[in-house]
Coordinates of C-alpha atoms in Angstrom, one line a residue:
Chain A
X1 CA -44.3 -6.8 123.6
X2 CA -43.8 -9.8 125.9
X3 CA -46.5 -11.9 127.4
X4 CA -46.3 -12.6 131.2
X5 CA -45.4 -16.3 131.6
X6 CA -44.5 -16.2 135.3
X7 CA -46.5 -19.0 136.9
X8 CA -45.7 -17.6 140.4
X9 CA -47.6 -14.4 139.4
X10 CA -50.6 -16.5 138.3
X11 CA -50.8 -18.2 141.7
X12 CA -52.6 -15.0 143.0
X13 CA -50.9 -14.8 146.4
X14 CA -53.7 -16.5 148.2
X15 CA -56.4 -14.2 146.8
X16 CA -59.4 -16.4 145.8
X17 CA -61.7 -13.7 144.5
X18 CA -60.8 -10.1 143.7
X19 CA -58.5 -8.3 141.3
X20 CA -54.9 -8.3 140.2
X21 CA -53.3 -5.1 139.0
X22 CA -50.3 -5.4 136.7
X23 CA -48.5 -2.0 136.8
X24 CA -45.7 -0.5 134.7
X25 CA -43.7 2.2 136.5
X26 CA -42.2 3.6 133.2
X27 CA -43.5 6.3 130.9
X28 CA -42.3 4.8 127.6
X29 CA -43.8 1.3 128.1
X30 CA -47.2 0.0 128.8
X31 CA -49.3 -3.0 129.9
X32 CA -52.1 -4.5 127.8
X33 CA -54.2 -7.6 127.6
X34 CA -54.4 -9.1 124.1
X35 CA -54.2 -12.4 122.1
X36 CA -51.5 -14.7 123.3
X37 CA -51.9 -17.4 120.6
X38 CA -50.7 -16.0 117.3
X39 CA -47.6 -13.8 117.6
X40 CA -48.7 -12.1 114.4
X41 CA -51.3 -10.2 116.4
X42 CA -48.4 -8.5 118.3
X43 CA -46.6 -7.8 115.1
X44 CA -49.7 -6.1 113.5
X45 CA -50.3 -4.1 116.7
X46 CA -46.8 -2.8 116.8
X47 CA -46.9 -2.1 113.0
X48 CA -50.0 0.0 113.4
X49 CA -48.7 1.9 116.4
X50 CA -45.5 2.7 114.6
X51 CA -47.4 4.0 111.6
X52 CA -50.0 5.9 113.7
X53 CA -47.4 7.5 116.0
X54 CA -44.3 8.1 113.9
X55 CA -41.1 8.8 115.8
X56 CA -40.4 12.1 114.1
X57 CA -43.1 14.6 113.6
X58 CA -43.1 18.3 112.8
X59 CA -43.7 20.2 115.9
X60 CA -42.5 17.7 118.4
X61 CA -40.4 19.5 121.0
X62 CA -39.2 16.8 123.5
X63 CA -35.4 16.8 123.4
X64 CA -35.0 13.1 124.0
X65 CA -36.7 12.3 120.7
X66 CA -39.0 9.6 122.1
X67 CA -42.3 11.4 122.3
X68 CA -43.8 8.6 120.2
X69 CA -43.0 6.2 123.0
X70 CA -44.7 8.4 125.6
X71 CA -47.7 8.8 123.4
X72 CA -48.0 5.0 122.8
X73 CA -47.7 4.5 126.5
X74 CA -50.7 6.7 127.3
X75 CA -52.7 5.2 124.5
X76 CA -52.2 1.6 125.7
X77 CA -52.1 2.4 129.4
X78 CA -49.8 2.0 132.3
X79 CA -51.7 -0.9 133.9
X80 CA -54.1 -3.8 133.3
X81 CA -56.5 -5.1 135.9
X82 CA -57.3 -8.8 135.7
X83 CA -60.1 -10.3 137.7
X84 CA -59.4 -13.2 140.1
X85 CA -62.1 -15.8 140.5
X86 CA -61.8 -19.2 142.1
X87 CA -58.2 -18.6 142.9
X88 CA -57.2 -18.1 139.2
X89 CA -56.8 -15.1 137.0
X90 CA -59.7 -14.7 134.7
X91 CA -57.7 -15.0 131.5
X92 CA -59.6 -16.8 128.8
X93 CA -58.0 -19.1 126.3
X94 CA -56.6 -16.4 124.0
X95 CA -55.8 -13.8 126.5
X96 CA -52.3 -12.9 127.7
X97 CA -51.0 -9.9 129.7
X98 CA -48.3 -8.0 127.7
X99 CA -45.5 -5.7 128.8
X100 CA -45.2 -3.3 125.8
X101 CA -41.7 -1.9 125.4
X102 CA -41.9 1.2 123.2
X103 CA -38.4 2.6 123.8
X104 CA -36.1 -0.3 124.4
X105 CA -34.2 -2.3 124.9
X106 CA -34.0 -1.2 128.6
X107 CA -34.0 -2.7 132.0
X108 CA -37.6 -2.6 133.1
X109 CA -39.7 -3.5 136.2
X110 CA -43.3 -4.6 136.6
X111 CA -45.2 -4.5 139.8
X112 CA -48.3 -6.5 140.7
X113 CA -50.8 -6.2 143.6
X114 CA -53.6 -8.6 144.4
X115 CA -56.7 -7.3 146.2
X116 CA -59.4 -9.6 147.5
X117 CA -63.0 -8.6 147.3
X118 CA -64.3 -9.9 150.6
Chain B
X1 CA -53.0 18.2 130.9
X2 CA -52.3 18.9 134.6
X3 CA -50.1 16.8 136.8
X4 CA -51.5 15.9 140.3
X5 CA -49.5 17.8 142.9
X6 CA -51.8 17.5 145.9
X7 CA -49.6 16.1 148.6
X8 CA -52.7 15.1 150.6
X9 CA -53.6 12.8 147.9
X10 CA -50.2 11.2 148.0
X11 CA -50.5 10.4 151.7
X12 CA -52.7 7.4 150.7
X13 CA -55.2 7.7 153.5
X14 CA -53.6 5.2 155.8
X15 CA -53.3 2.5 153.1
X16 CA -49.8 0.9 153.4
X17 CA -50.1 -1.6 150.6
X18 CA -52.8 -1.8 147.9
X19 CA -54.0 0.5 145.1
X20 CA -55.1 4.0 144.4
X21 CA -57.6 4.6 141.7
X22 CA -57.7 8.2 140.2
X23 CA -61.1 8.5 138.5
X24 CA -62.5 11.1 136.1
X25 CA -66.3 11.4 136.1
X26 CA -66.4 13.3 132.8
X27 CA -66.7 12.0 129.2
X28 CA -64.5 14.7 127.5
X29 CA -61.5 14.4 129.9
X30 CA -59.3 11.6 131.0
X31 CA -56.6 10.4 133.4
X32 CA -53.2 9.1 132.4
X33 CA -49.8 8.5 133.9
X34 CA -46.8 9.9 131.9
X35 CA -43.6 11.9 132.2
X36 CA -43.8 14.7 134.7
X37 CA -40.3 16.1 134.1
X38 CA -40.2 17.8 130.7
X39 CA -43.4 19.7 129.8
X40 CA -42.6 19.1 126.2
X41 CA -43.8 15.6 126.5
X42 CA -47.3 16.9 127.3
X43 CA -47.1 19.3 124.4
X44 CA -46.2 16.5 122.0
X45 CA -48.9 14.2 123.3
X46 CA -51.5 16.9 122.8
X47 CA -50.2 17.8 119.4
X48 CA -50.4 14.2 118.3
X49 CA -53.9 13.7 119.7
X50 CA -55.1 16.9 118.0
X51 CA -53.7 15.7 114.7
X52 CA -54.9 12.1 115.1
X53 CA -58.4 13.1 116.2
X54 CA -59.3 16.3 114.4
X55 CA -62.3 18.3 115.7
X56 CA -64.2 18.4 112.5
X57 CA -64.5 15.2 110.4
X58 CA -66.8 14.2 107.6
X59 CA -69.5 12.0 108.9
X60 CA -69.4 13.2 112.5
X61 CA -73.0 13.5 113.8
X62 CA -72.8 14.6 117.4
X63 CA -74.5 18.0 117.6
X64 CA -72.3 19.5 120.3
X65 CA -69.3 19.3 118.0
X66 CA -67.0 17.8 120.5
X67 CA -66.8 14.2 119.4
X68 CA -63.0 14.5 119.2
X69 CA -63.0 15.1 122.9
X70 CA -65.1 12.0 123.6
X71 CA -62.8 9.9 121.4
X72 CA -59.7 11.1 123.1
X73 CA -61.2 10.4 126.5
X74 CA -61.8 6.8 125.6
X75 CA -58.4 6.4 124.0
X76 CA -56.6 7.7 127.1
X77 CA -59.0 6.3 129.6
X78 CA -61.2 7.5 132.5
X79 CA -59.0 6.3 135.3
X80 CA -55.5 5.4 136.3
X81 CA -54.6 2.8 138.9
X82 CA -51.4 3.5 140.9
X83 CA -50.0 0.9 143.2
X84 CA -49.4 1.7 146.8
X85 CA -46.4 0.1 148.5
X86 CA -44.7 1.0 151.8
X87 CA -47.3 3.7 152.4
X88 CA -46.4 5.5 149.2
X89 CA -47.7 5.7 145.7
X90 CA -45.5 3.7 143.3
X91 CA -44.6 6.6 141.1
X92 CA -41.1 6.5 139.8
X93 CA -38.9 9.5 139.2
X94 CA -40.4 10.5 135.9
X95 CA -44.0 9.5 136.5
X96 CA -46.9 11.9 137.2
X97 CA -50.6 11.4 137.2
X98 CA -52.3 13.7 134.7
X99 CA -55.8 15.1 134.4
X100 CA -56.3 15.5 130.6
X101 CA -58.8 18.3 129.7
X102 CA -60.0 17.7 126.1
X103 CA -62.9 20.1 126.0
X104 CA -62.2 22.9 128.4
X105 CA -61.7 25.1 130.2
X106 CA -64.5 23.7 132.4
X107 CA -65.0 23.1 136.1
X108 CA -63.9 19.5 136.7
X109 CA -63.8 17.0 139.5
X110 CA -61.5 14.1 140.2
X111 CA -62.3 11.3 142.6
X112 CA -59.8 9.0 144.3
X113 CA -60.2 5.7 146.2
X114 CA -57.6 3.8 148.1
X115 CA -58.0 0.1 148.5
X116 CA -55.7 -1.9 150.8
X117 CA -54.6 -5.4 149.7
X118 CA -54.7 -7.2 153.0
Chain C
X1 CA -71.0 -0.4 121.6
X2 CA -73.6 -1.2 124.2
X3 CA -74.2 0.7 127.4
X4 CA -74.6 -1.4 130.6
X5 CA -78.2 -1.0 131.7
X6 CA -78.4 -3.9 134.2
X7 CA -79.7 -2.4 137.4
X8 CA -78.5 -5.5 139.4
X9 CA -75.0 -4.6 138.4
X10 CA -75.5 -1.1 139.7
X11 CA -76.6 -2.3 143.1
X12 CA -72.9 -2.9 143.9
X13 CA -73.3 -6.1 145.8
X14 CA -73.3 -4.6 149.2
X15 CA -70.1 -2.5 148.7
X16 CA -70.7 1.0 150.1
X17 CA -67.4 2.5 149.3
X18 CA -64.7 1.1 147.0
X19 CA -64.4 0.2 143.3
X20 CA -66.2 -1.8 140.7
X21 CA -64.1 -3.4 137.9
X22 CA -65.9 -4.2 134.6
X23 CA -63.8 -6.7 132.7
X24 CA -63.9 -8.0 129.2
X25 CA -62.3 -11.5 128.8
X26 CA -62.1 -11.1 125.0
X27 CA -59.3 -9.8 122.8
X28 CA -61.4 -8.2 120.1
X29 CA -63.7 -6.3 122.3
X30 CA -63.2 -3.7 125.0
X31 CA -64.8 -1.7 127.9
X32 CA -64.9 2.0 128.1
X33 CA -66.8 4.8 129.9
X34 CA -68.3 7.5 127.7
X35 CA -71.4 9.6 127.1
X36 CA -74.6 7.7 127.4
X37 CA -77.0 10.5 126.3
X38 CA -76.6 11.1 122.6
X39 CA -76.0 7.9 120.6
X40 CA -74.2 10.0 118.0
X41 CA -71.2 10.0 120.3
X42 CA -70.9 6.3 119.9
X43 CA -71.4 6.6 116.1
X44 CA -68.6 9.1 115.8
X45 CA -66.3 7.1 118.0
X46 CA -66.7 4.0 115.9
X47 CA -66.4 6.0 112.7
X48 CA -63.1 7.4 113.9
X49 CA -61.8 4.0 115.1
X50 CA -62.7 2.4 111.8
X51 CA -60.8 5.1 109.9
X52 CA -57.9 5.2 112.2
X53 CA -57.5 1.4 112.3
X54 CA -58.6 0.1 108.9
X55 CA -59.3 -3.6 108.6
X56 CA -56.9 -4.3 105.8
X57 CA -53.4 -2.8 105.9
X58 CA -50.2 -3.6 104.0
X59 CA -48.0 -5.7 106.2
X60 CA -50.6 -7.2 108.5
X61 CA -49.8 -10.9 109.0
X62 CA -52.5 -12.2 111.3
X63 CA -54.3 -14.9 109.3
X64 CA -57.7 -14.3 110.8
X65 CA -57.9 -10.9 109.3
X66 CA -59.1 -9.2 112.4
X67 CA -56.0 -7.4 113.6
X68 CA -57.9 -4.1 113.5
X69 CA -60.2 -5.5 116.2
X70 CA -57.2 -6.5 118.4
X71 CA -55.7 -3.1 118.0
X72 CA -58.9 -1.3 118.9
X73 CA -59.3 -3.6 121.9
X74 CA -55.9 -2.5 123.3
X75 CA -56.4 1.2 122.5
X76 CA -59.7 1.3 124.3
X77 CA -58.8 -1.2 127.1
X78 CA -60.0 -4.5 128.5
X79 CA -61.6 -3.1 131.6
X80 CA -63.0 0.0 133.3
X81 CA -62.8 0.8 136.9
X82 CA -65.8 2.7 138.3
X83 CA -65.6 4.1 141.9
X84 CA -68.3 3.2 144.4
X85 CA -69.4 5.8 146.9
X86 CA -72.4 5.9 149.2
X87 CA -73.4 2.5 147.8
X88 CA -73.7 3.8 144.2
X89 CA -71.5 3.7 141.2
X90 CA -69.9 7.1 140.7
X91 CA -71.3 7.6 137.2
X92 CA -72.3 11.2 136.5
X93 CA -75.2 12.3 134.5
X94 CA -73.7 11.7 131.0
X95 CA -71.5 8.7 131.8
X96 CA -72.3 5.1 130.8
X97 CA -70.1 2.0 130.8
X98 CA -69.8 0.5 127.3
X99 CA -69.1 -2.9 126.0
X100 CA -67.3 -2.3 122.7
X101 CA -67.7 -5.1 120.1
X102 CA -65.0 -4.8 117.4
X103 CA -65.4 -8.2 115.8
X104 CA -69.0 -9.2 116.1
X105 CA -71.7 -10.2 116.3
X106 CA -70.4 -12.9 118.7
X107 CA -71.6 -14.3 122.0
X108 CA -69.7 -12.4 124.7
X109 CA -69.3 -12.3 128.4
X110 CA -68.5 -9.5 130.8
X111 CA -67.3 -10.0 134.4
X112 CA -67.6 -7.6 137.3
X113 CA -65.9 -7.5 140.7
X114 CA -66.6 -5.1 143.5
X115 CA -63.9 -4.4 146.1
X116 CA -64.6 -2.4 149.2
X117 CA -62.0 0.1 150.4
X118 CA -62.3 -0.4 154.2

């Protein structure tokens, strides 16, 4: 899991009030918002996910062997919507937007759209 | 889980750039984006969900006996936001939007809104 | 988990058609849409979450001891998008929007943005 640190992204493309949608176009990765202060939070989250959704399970059929990654992707979700207010993302002190790689390392892309509310 | 195949939906109602929100107004079903190539991915996802959230559990109180469906619905989520760019949904080769029925078969409805970003 | 009952919120701020995004700026709480009729559904959901994501787990490193709350937050999600149609939120009979407190009691804030689709 990697936190978004691109300041360009955080400039909100001229949207003063509205929403920003951070979108993952992959099916074995996800986007989430969580604590961006202590990296141990990410460690614990991935530890739990790996235990809760083991890679090999009786009955799994998908030939690529990465069903666990697909399941994690749907549990965490393919996008995060962040509010924009006063020209800034509404991300409080501890919040960061994470790209969650569940089947990497791979070359990945993230898309963002800003929509104003007026 | 059924993938959305309605081409009318994918025409984006004249929105060239923005977002499309696919929304489930039910509390025992959900919307997710995942692989739309190998149906075994859906099989494995449902297998995991059924094992992780068994129908009958000690302590469950809900009289209808479908608490597992409600839990799955909140884990997967009631909507999916898909970006729209160049007049098309940003759905890569393997991505599909799924309606996830966790308490069916039932008659269900899905709503979609398109919002432009300019 | 508390259902949103603020009628002001439901007046949609003049948006007749579009979306409403309910957003949680905290990393140990979440927003979800689920049944708002029988409170036993909430009970069963929290029971499952507590069992699936126990507070203390071998290998957890986060010093604050609330990794379970962070994990639940990412599983359930930091926001819910509700469609707006005909000037009303598209919330069917059984649906309610819930603020999910996973590490309380604490003082919390929820933000909402309405975006019109035309």
